């Protein structure tokens, strides 16, 4: 049984004042009695706001997490944040291998797999992101690229640990561009990824990310292999995030 999930990725946005308002609205509209039934909703916030998020969402139906994690459990790694530290703040999720980190921080699929392993060791659920560029899609390389990114995780973690991960398909050309993959394009890649997951594909949620908004969420989430979404811009406003979460119910 695959869980349905909608996870907000706040990226590098927020302030204490703005977060208080957004988290309060999320708790009230998505975390209480009127919450969307059968959907796990979470927000992945910048590191400094984890304590604030924990305080605001503890006791609600909402989960929270971070957007990156060190591959190391502790040590002389200036500027890094370890998975056990995230766990201390009640985090359930951590995003690993987002295309923005692969592109601008030189993260390889091997490092992403090591980060996923570190997260799992601390009891967190890694959300492993894969996705192709526009150039790769147009040259027919989509399956080669996303399959290659995922296979490093499969080899590193093995199927048992992989079954405890979430996978997110985020075509790079659809992130922050307003241009989402069509439901059919998303479905085709999700079905491919699920086949790649083998037995773990029966339990791993595969989320779609890239310009999900209230107007397209229902059609994307209706696809048989789309188990929910990883939401960027639309997670920053409750007026957008709430209908996106409800579209998954
Ligand atoms: P947008 O929803 O802003 O396109 O971002 C998607 C994303 O990168 C989520 O991780």
Short mmCIF file of C-alpha atoms and ligand atoms in Angstrom, two decimals:
data_model
loop_
_atom_site.label_atom_id
_atom_site.label_comp_id
_atom_site.label_asym_id
_atom_site.label_seq_id
_atom_site.Cartn_x
_atom_site.Cartn_y
_atom_site.Cartn_z
CA UNK A 1 0.00 0.00 0.00
CA UNK A 2 1.51 3.33 -1.08
CA UNK A 3 0.84 6.37 1.08
CA UNK A 4 -0.38 9.57 -0.54
CA UNK A 5 1.76 12.53 0.38
CA UNK A 6 1.99 16.23 -0.32
CA UNK A 7 5.22 17.82 0.86
CA UNK A 8 5.95 21.53 0.72
CA UNK A 9 9.53 22.48 -0.06
CA UNK A 10 9.92 26.01 1.20
CA UNK A 11 13.42 26.27 -0.34
CA UNK A 12 15.26 29.38 0.96
CA UNK A 13 12.15 31.34 1.85
CA UNK A 14 10.67 32.49 5.12
CA UNK A 15 11.16 34.65 8.17
CA UNK A 16 10.07 34.08 11.75
CA UNK A 17 7.09 36.37 11.32
CA UNK A 18 5.96 35.01 7.99
CA UNK A 19 6.46 31.41 9.06
CA UNK A 20 4.35 31.90 12.18
CA UNK A 21 1.45 32.95 10.00
CA UNK A 22 1.88 30.21 7.37
CA UNK A 23 2.50 27.41 9.89
CA UNK A 24 -0.50 28.56 11.92
CA UNK A 25 -2.71 28.45 8.83
CA UNK A 26 -1.32 25.05 7.81
CA UNK A 27 -2.04 23.69 11.30
CA UNK A 28 -5.54 25.11 11.32
CA UNK A 29 -6.60 24.23 7.79
CA UNK A 30 -4.59 21.08 7.09
CA UNK A 31 -3.61 19.63 10.45
CA UNK A 32 -6.84 19.49 12.44
CA UNK A 33 -10.27 17.94 12.19
CA UNK A 34 -10.87 19.23 8.66
CA UNK A 35 -7.61 17.86 7.32
CA UNK A 36 -7.55 16.15 3.92
CA UNK A 37 -8.29 12.52 4.69
CA UNK A 38 -5.79 9.88 3.68
CA UNK A 39 -3.00 12.30 2.74
CA UNK A 40 0.16 12.86 4.73
CA UNK A 41 0.98 16.57 4.52
CA UNK A 42 4.41 17.89 5.46
CA UNK A 43 6.59 20.98 5.09
CA UNK A 44 10.36 20.95 4.61
CA UNK A 45 11.75 24.19 5.98
CA UNK A 46 15.19 25.87 6.17
CA UNK A 47 17.30 24.51 9.06
CA UNK A 48 17.01 27.55 11.37
CA UNK A 49 13.22 27.26 11.35
CA UNK A 50 12.99 23.62 12.45
CA UNK A 51 12.45 24.50 16.11
CA UNK A 52 9.77 27.02 15.20
CA UNK A 53 8.11 24.48 12.91
CA UNK A 54 8.22 21.77 15.56
CA UNK A 55 6.61 24.10 18.11
CA UNK A 56 3.91 25.19 15.66
CA UNK A 57 3.02 21.75 14.27
CA UNK A 58 3.55 19.37 17.21
CA UNK A 59 0.25 17.76 18.09
CA UNK A 60 -1.25 18.38 14.62
CA UNK A 61 -1.57 15.86 11.80
CA UNK A 62 1.22 17.63 9.91
CA UNK A 63 4.79 16.41 9.61
CA UNK A 64 7.90 18.45 8.92
CA UNK A 65 11.44 18.05 7.73
CA UNK A 66 14.54 19.60 6.20
CA UNK A 67 15.82 20.14 2.67
CA UNK A 68 19.28 18.61 2.95
CA UNK A 69 21.39 16.58 5.37
CA UNK A 70 25.02 15.60 5.80
CA UNK A 71 26.12 12.14 4.76
CA UNK A 72 28.06 12.01 8.07
CA UNK A 73 26.53 11.33 11.48
CA UNK A 74 28.85 13.79 13.29
CA UNK A 75 32.34 15.22 13.15
CA UNK A 76 34.50 18.01 11.78
CA UNK A 77 32.23 19.03 8.89
CA UNK A 78 31.85 22.78 9.27
CA UNK A 79 28.49 24.08 8.13
CA UNK A 80 26.85 20.67 7.77
CA UNK A 81 23.82 19.40 9.65
CA UNK A 82 23.59 15.75 10.71
CA UNK A 83 20.51 13.56 10.46
CA UNK A 84 20.37 12.85 14.24
CA UNK A 85 20.16 16.63 14.76
CA UNK A 86 17.13 16.81 12.47
CA UNK A 87 15.57 13.90 14.34
CA UNK A 88 15.97 15.82 17.62
CA UNK A 89 13.66 18.47 16.21
CA UNK A 90 11.00 15.90 15.38
CA UNK A 91 11.70 15.95 11.65
CA UNK A 92 10.15 13.06 9.75
CA UNK A 93 11.45 13.88 6.27
CA UNK A 94 14.55 15.17 4.58
CA UNK A 95 14.82 16.03 0.91
CA UNK A 96 18.00 14.68 -0.69
CA UNK A 97 19.33 15.24 -4.19
CA UNK A 98 17.10 18.13 -5.15
CA UNK A 99 18.15 19.31 -8.61
CA UNK A 100 19.12 22.69 -7.15
CA UNK A 101 21.68 20.93 -4.96
CA UNK A 102 22.84 18.64 -7.74
CA UNK A 103 23.29 21.64 -10.06
CA UNK A 104 24.71 24.28 -7.76
CA UNK A 105 26.42 22.27 -5.05
CA UNK A 106 27.90 19.56 -7.24
CA UNK A 107 26.03 16.73 -5.55
CA UNK A 108 26.56 13.39 -7.26
CA UNK A 109 24.13 10.47 -7.13
CA UNK A 110 26.64 8.65 -4.90
CA UNK A 111 26.57 11.51 -2.38
CA UNK A 112 22.76 11.64 -2.58
CA UNK A 113 22.61 7.91 -1.82
CA UNK A 114 24.98 8.37 1.15
CA UNK A 115 22.76 11.19 2.45
CA UNK A 116 19.70 8.96 2.11
CA UNK A 117 21.49 6.23 4.07
CA UNK A 118 22.43 8.71 6.82
CA UNK A 119 18.83 9.89 7.03
CA UNK A 120 17.50 6.34 7.29
CA UNK A 121 20.02 5.50 10.01
CA UNK A 122 18.58 8.35 12.09
CA UNK A 123 15.02 7.17 11.54
CA UNK A 124 14.14 9.84 8.98
CA UNK A 125 12.41 9.30 5.65
CA UNK A 126 14.54 10.59 2.77
CA UNK A 127 12.73 12.09 -0.19
CA UNK A 128 15.09 11.19 -3.02
CA UNK A 129 14.74 13.58 -5.96
CA UNK A 130 15.48 12.67 -9.57
CA UNK A 131 14.83 14.57 -12.77
CA UNK A 132 16.10 15.38 -16.24
CA UNK A 133 16.97 18.71 -17.87
CA UNK A 134 15.10 20.01 -20.91
CA UNK A 135 18.04 19.16 -23.13
CA UNK A 136 18.10 15.60 -21.79
CA UNK A 137 14.35 15.20 -22.35
CA UNK A 138 14.54 16.58 -25.87
CA UNK A 139 17.33 14.20 -26.75
CA UNK A 140 15.34 11.20 -25.49
CA UNK A 141 17.51 10.66 -22.41
CA UNK A 142 14.86 11.00 -19.68
CA UNK A 143 14.76 7.34 -18.65
CA UNK A 144 18.54 6.99 -18.85
CA UNK A 145 19.02 10.03 -16.60
CA UNK A 146 16.38 9.38 -13.95
CA UNK A 147 17.03 5.62 -14.03
CA UNK A 148 20.73 6.27 -13.51
CA UNK A 149 20.09 8.67 -10.62
CA UNK A 150 17.79 6.18 -8.92
CA UNK A 151 19.90 3.11 -9.53
CA UNK A 152 22.77 4.46 -7.42
CA UNK A 153 20.34 4.67 -4.50
CA UNK A 154 19.01 1.19 -5.22
CA UNK A 155 22.52 -0.28 -5.26
CA UNK A 156 23.67 1.62 -2.16
CA UNK A 157 20.60 1.07 0.00
CA UNK A 158 19.23 -2.25 -1.17
CA UNK A 159 15.55 -2.95 -1.58
CA UNK A 160 14.68 -3.19 2.13
CA UNK A 161 16.00 0.29 2.97
CA UNK A 162 14.70 1.65 -0.29
CA UNK A 163 11.21 0.61 0.78
CA UNK A 164 11.49 3.20 3.57
CA UNK A 165 12.22 6.08 1.16
CA UNK A 166 10.02 8.41 -0.82
CA UNK A 167 11.01 9.19 -4.43
CA UNK A 168 10.24 12.51 -6.12
CA UNK A 169 10.29 12.96 -9.88
CA UNK A 170 11.07 16.60 -10.55
CA UNK A 171 11.79 17.43 -14.20
CA UNK A 172 14.27 20.31 -14.00
CA UNK A 173 12.53 22.15 -16.83
CA UNK A 174 9.31 22.26 -14.81
CA UNK A 175 10.74 23.61 -11.54
CA UNK A 176 9.79 27.20 -10.85
CA UNK A 177 9.02 27.75 -14.53
CA UNK A 178 5.23 27.58 -14.42
CA UNK A 179 5.51 24.84 -17.03
CA UNK A 180 4.46 21.54 -15.44
CA UNK A 181 4.84 18.11 -16.98
CA UNK A 182 1.53 16.97 -18.42
CA UNK A 183 -0.18 14.27 -16.35
CA UNK A 184 0.71 11.77 -19.12
CA UNK A 185 4.37 12.79 -19.15
CA UNK A 186 4.52 12.49 -15.36
CA UNK A 187 2.72 9.13 -15.40
CA UNK A 188 5.12 7.68 -17.97
CA UNK A 189 8.19 8.54 -15.88
CA UNK A 190 6.56 7.50 -12.59
CA UNK A 191 5.63 4.11 -14.05
CA UNK A 192 9.22 3.71 -15.26
CA UNK A 193 10.62 4.62 -11.82
CA UNK A 194 8.23 2.21 -10.12
CA UNK A 195 9.37 -0.62 -12.35
CA UNK A 196 12.95 0.27 -11.45
CA UNK A 197 12.07 0.07 -7.74
CA UNK A 198 11.11 -3.58 -8.18
CA UNK A 199 9.42 -5.04 -5.09
CA UNK A 200 9.92 -1.76 -3.19
CA UNK A 201 7.69 -0.09 -5.81
CA UNK A 202 4.64 -1.59 -4.08
CA UNK A 203 5.22 0.58 -1.00
CA UNK A 204 7.34 3.57 -2.09
CA UNK A 205 5.42 6.79 -2.76
CA UNK A 206 6.57 8.45 -5.97
CA UNK A 207 5.77 12.17 -5.84
CA UNK A 208 5.69 14.60 -8.73
CA UNK A 209 7.27 18.04 -8.38
CA UNK A 210 7.49 20.97 -10.79
CA UNK A 211 5.02 23.86 -11.01
CA UNK A 212 2.22 22.01 -9.19
CA UNK A 213 -0.57 24.47 -8.42
CA UNK A 214 -4.27 24.37 -7.59
CA UNK A 215 -5.22 24.38 -11.28
CA UNK A 216 -3.19 21.30 -12.27
CA UNK A 217 -2.84 19.28 -9.05
CA UNK A 218 -5.95 17.13 -9.38
CA UNK A 219 -5.11 15.98 -12.92
CA UNK A 220 -1.53 15.12 -11.94
CA UNK A 221 -2.56 13.31 -8.74
CA UNK A 222 -5.20 11.33 -10.65
CA UNK A 223 -2.49 9.45 -12.53
CA UNK A 224 -2.16 5.87 -11.25
CA UNK A 225 1.54 6.09 -10.41
CA UNK A 226 1.55 9.65 -9.04
CA UNK A 227 1.23 9.32 -5.27
CA UNK A 228 1.28 13.02 -4.46
CA UNK A 229 3.50 16.03 -4.89
CA UNK A 230 6.60 17.91 -3.82
CA UNK A 231 5.50 21.51 -3.95
CA UNK A 232 7.73 24.59 -4.23
CA UNK A 233 6.18 28.00 -4.87
CA UNK A 234 2.61 26.91 -4.13
CA UNK A 235 3.65 25.75 -0.64
CA UNK A 236 4.42 29.34 0.38
CA UNK A 237 0.81 30.47 0.39
CA UNK A 238 -1.94 28.66 2.26
CA UNK A 239 -4.42 29.75 -0.43
CA UNK A 240 -2.45 27.62 -2.91
CA UNK A 241 -1.13 24.90 -0.62
CA UNK A 242 -4.47 23.93 0.88
CA UNK A 243 -6.23 23.17 -2.43
CA UNK A 244 -3.15 21.31 -3.69
CA UNK A 245 -3.21 19.10 -0.57
CA UNK A 246 -6.95 18.54 -0.89
CA UNK A 247 -6.57 17.58 -4.55
CA UNK A 248 -4.59 14.54 -3.38
CA UNK A 249 -7.29 13.28 -0.99
P1 LIG B 1 7.94 24.64 -7.95
O1 LIG B 1 6.69 23.99 -7.42
O2 LIG B 1 8.12 26.05 -7.45
O3 LIG B 1 8.07 24.49 -9.43
O4 LIG B 1 9.18 23.83 -7.30
C1 LIG B 1 9.18 22.45 -7.36
C2 LIG B 1 10.27 21.95 -6.49
O5 LIG B 1 11.44 22.12 -6.80
C3 LIG B 1 9.90 21.26 -5.24
O6 LIG B 1 10.98 20.64 -4.66
#
